[in-house]
XYZ file of C-alpha atoms in Angstrom:
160
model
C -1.761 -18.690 -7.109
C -1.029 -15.392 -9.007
C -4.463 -13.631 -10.243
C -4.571 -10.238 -12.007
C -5.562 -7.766 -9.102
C -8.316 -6.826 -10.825
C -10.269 -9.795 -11.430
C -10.564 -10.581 -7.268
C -13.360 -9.645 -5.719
C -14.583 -7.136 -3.527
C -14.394 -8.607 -0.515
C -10.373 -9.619 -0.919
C -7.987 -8.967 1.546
C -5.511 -5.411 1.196
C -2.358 -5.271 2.403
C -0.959 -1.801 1.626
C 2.755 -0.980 1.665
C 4.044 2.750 1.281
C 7.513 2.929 0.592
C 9.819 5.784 2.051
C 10.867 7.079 -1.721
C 9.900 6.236 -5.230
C 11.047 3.115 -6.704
C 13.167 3.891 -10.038
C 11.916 2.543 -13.260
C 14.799 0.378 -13.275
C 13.727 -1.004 -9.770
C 10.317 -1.620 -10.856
C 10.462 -4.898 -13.043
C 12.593 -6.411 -10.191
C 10.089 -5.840 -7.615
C 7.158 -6.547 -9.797
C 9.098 -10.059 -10.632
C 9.744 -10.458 -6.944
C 5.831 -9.987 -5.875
C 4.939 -12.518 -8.321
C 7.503 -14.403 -7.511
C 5.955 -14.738 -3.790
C 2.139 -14.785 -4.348
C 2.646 -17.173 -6.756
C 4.259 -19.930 -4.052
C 2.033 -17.976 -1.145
C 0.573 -20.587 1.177
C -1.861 -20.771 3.948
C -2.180 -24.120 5.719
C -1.130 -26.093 2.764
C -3.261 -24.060 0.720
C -2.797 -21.849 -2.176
C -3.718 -18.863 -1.726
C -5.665 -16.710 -4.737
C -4.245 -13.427 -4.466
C -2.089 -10.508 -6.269
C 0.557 -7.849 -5.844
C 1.089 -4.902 -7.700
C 3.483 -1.286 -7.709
C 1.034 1.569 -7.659
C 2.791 5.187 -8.262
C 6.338 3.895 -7.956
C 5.649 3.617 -4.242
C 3.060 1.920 -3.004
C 2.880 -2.323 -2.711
C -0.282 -3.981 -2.667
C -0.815 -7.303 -1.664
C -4.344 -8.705 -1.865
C -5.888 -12.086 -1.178
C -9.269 -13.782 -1.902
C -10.063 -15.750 1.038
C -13.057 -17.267 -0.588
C -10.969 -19.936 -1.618
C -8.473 -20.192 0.874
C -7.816 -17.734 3.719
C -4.697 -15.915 4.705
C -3.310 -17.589 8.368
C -1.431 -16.122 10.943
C 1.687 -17.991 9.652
C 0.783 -16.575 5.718
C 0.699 -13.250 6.899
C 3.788 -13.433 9.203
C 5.353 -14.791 5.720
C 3.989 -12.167 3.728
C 5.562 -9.569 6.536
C 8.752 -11.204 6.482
C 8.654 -10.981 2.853
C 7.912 -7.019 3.018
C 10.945 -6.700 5.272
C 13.463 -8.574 2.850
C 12.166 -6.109 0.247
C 12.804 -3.128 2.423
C 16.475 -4.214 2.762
C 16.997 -5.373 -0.959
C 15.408 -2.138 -2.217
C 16.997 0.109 1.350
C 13.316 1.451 1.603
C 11.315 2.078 4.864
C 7.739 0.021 4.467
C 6.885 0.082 7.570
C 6.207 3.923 8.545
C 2.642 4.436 9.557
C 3.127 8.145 10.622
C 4.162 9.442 7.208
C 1.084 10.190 5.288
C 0.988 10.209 1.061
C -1.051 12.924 -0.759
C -1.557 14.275 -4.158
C -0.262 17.187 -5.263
C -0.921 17.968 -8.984
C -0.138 14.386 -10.913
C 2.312 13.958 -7.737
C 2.557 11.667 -4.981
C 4.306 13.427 -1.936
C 4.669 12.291 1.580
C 5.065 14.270 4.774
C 5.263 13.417 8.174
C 2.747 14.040 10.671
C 4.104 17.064 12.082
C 5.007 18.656 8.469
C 1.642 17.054 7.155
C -0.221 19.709 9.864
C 2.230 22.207 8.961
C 0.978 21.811 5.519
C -2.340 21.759 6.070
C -1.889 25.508 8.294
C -0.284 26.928 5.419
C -2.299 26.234 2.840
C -0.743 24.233 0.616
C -3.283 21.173 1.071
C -6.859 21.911 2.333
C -9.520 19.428 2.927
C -9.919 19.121 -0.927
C -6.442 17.171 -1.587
C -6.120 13.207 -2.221
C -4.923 11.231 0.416
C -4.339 7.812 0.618
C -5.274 5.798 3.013
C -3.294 2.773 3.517
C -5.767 1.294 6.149
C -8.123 0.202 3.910
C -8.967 -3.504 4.443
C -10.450 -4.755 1.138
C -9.938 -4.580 -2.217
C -13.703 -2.865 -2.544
C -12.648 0.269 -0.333
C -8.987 0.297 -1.763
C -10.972 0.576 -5.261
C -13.246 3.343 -3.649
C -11.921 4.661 -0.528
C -8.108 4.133 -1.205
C -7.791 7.967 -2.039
C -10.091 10.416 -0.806
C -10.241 14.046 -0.484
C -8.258 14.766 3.419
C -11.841 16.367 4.351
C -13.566 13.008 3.982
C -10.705 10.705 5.304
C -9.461 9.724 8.773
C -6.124 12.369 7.783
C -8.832 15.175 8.821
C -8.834 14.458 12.464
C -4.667 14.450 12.291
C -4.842 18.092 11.084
């Protein structure tokens, strides 16, 4: 059942995809019908499941659930993964990349590898003052909070 993401509650579920490029604006209302499109018949045991997905900065795909109704299974999430992995062939993105790390830079999302990432952070051009994301977060209360953070105050910190 397709809710707006920001009427769940705190405690919902995140899911957080980071794509390996920007979607296009022309890409966009494709993928946005396509994420509707599957938490709208998302399942779990029979189930409906209350949840949304939505593009944030052209690259990022956010899947959340409220399990107070109904909560995500094994076999929902294996769907929901599947699902990812159709869209990463559709749209020939990588969503899957946990070692590439996102960050602001001015009104900017870039991404860097690990090694470049520590690179970056030797030279000087991000310090412990820059955005990242982290796309760990578990719940849509510390995606709302904790989803970006300065690098000094994140997990990143310890990579650098």
């Amino acid at each position: 059942m397709l809710t707006n993401i920001e009427s769940l509650p705190a405690t919902s579920r995140v899911w957080i995809y980071q794509s390996s490029r920007q979607f296009t604006a022309a890409e966009l209302p494709e993928l946005q019908q396509y994420l509707h499109q599957f938490v709208d018949q998302w399942v779990s045991h029979n189930q409906a499941l209350r949840g949304s997905a939505k593009v944030f900065h052209h690259r990022f795909i956010v899947l959340m659930v409220d399990e107070s109704m109904a909560g995500a299974s094994g076999c929902s999430i294996d769907k929901s993964v599947h699902f990812i992995k159709a869209l990463e062939a559709q749209f020939k993105v990588d969503l899957f990349d946990r070692m590439t790390f996102s960050y602001m830079d001015g009104e900017e999302v870039k991404t860097a590898k690990r090694a470049e990432f520590v690179e970056l952070y030797r030279n000087g051009q991000i310090n412990d003052q820059t955005l990242v994301f982290d796309n760990l977060v578990t719940n849509k209360g510390d995606f709302d909070q904790k989803w970006t953070l300065p690098l000094g105050q994140s997990w990143h910190r310890r990579m650098v």
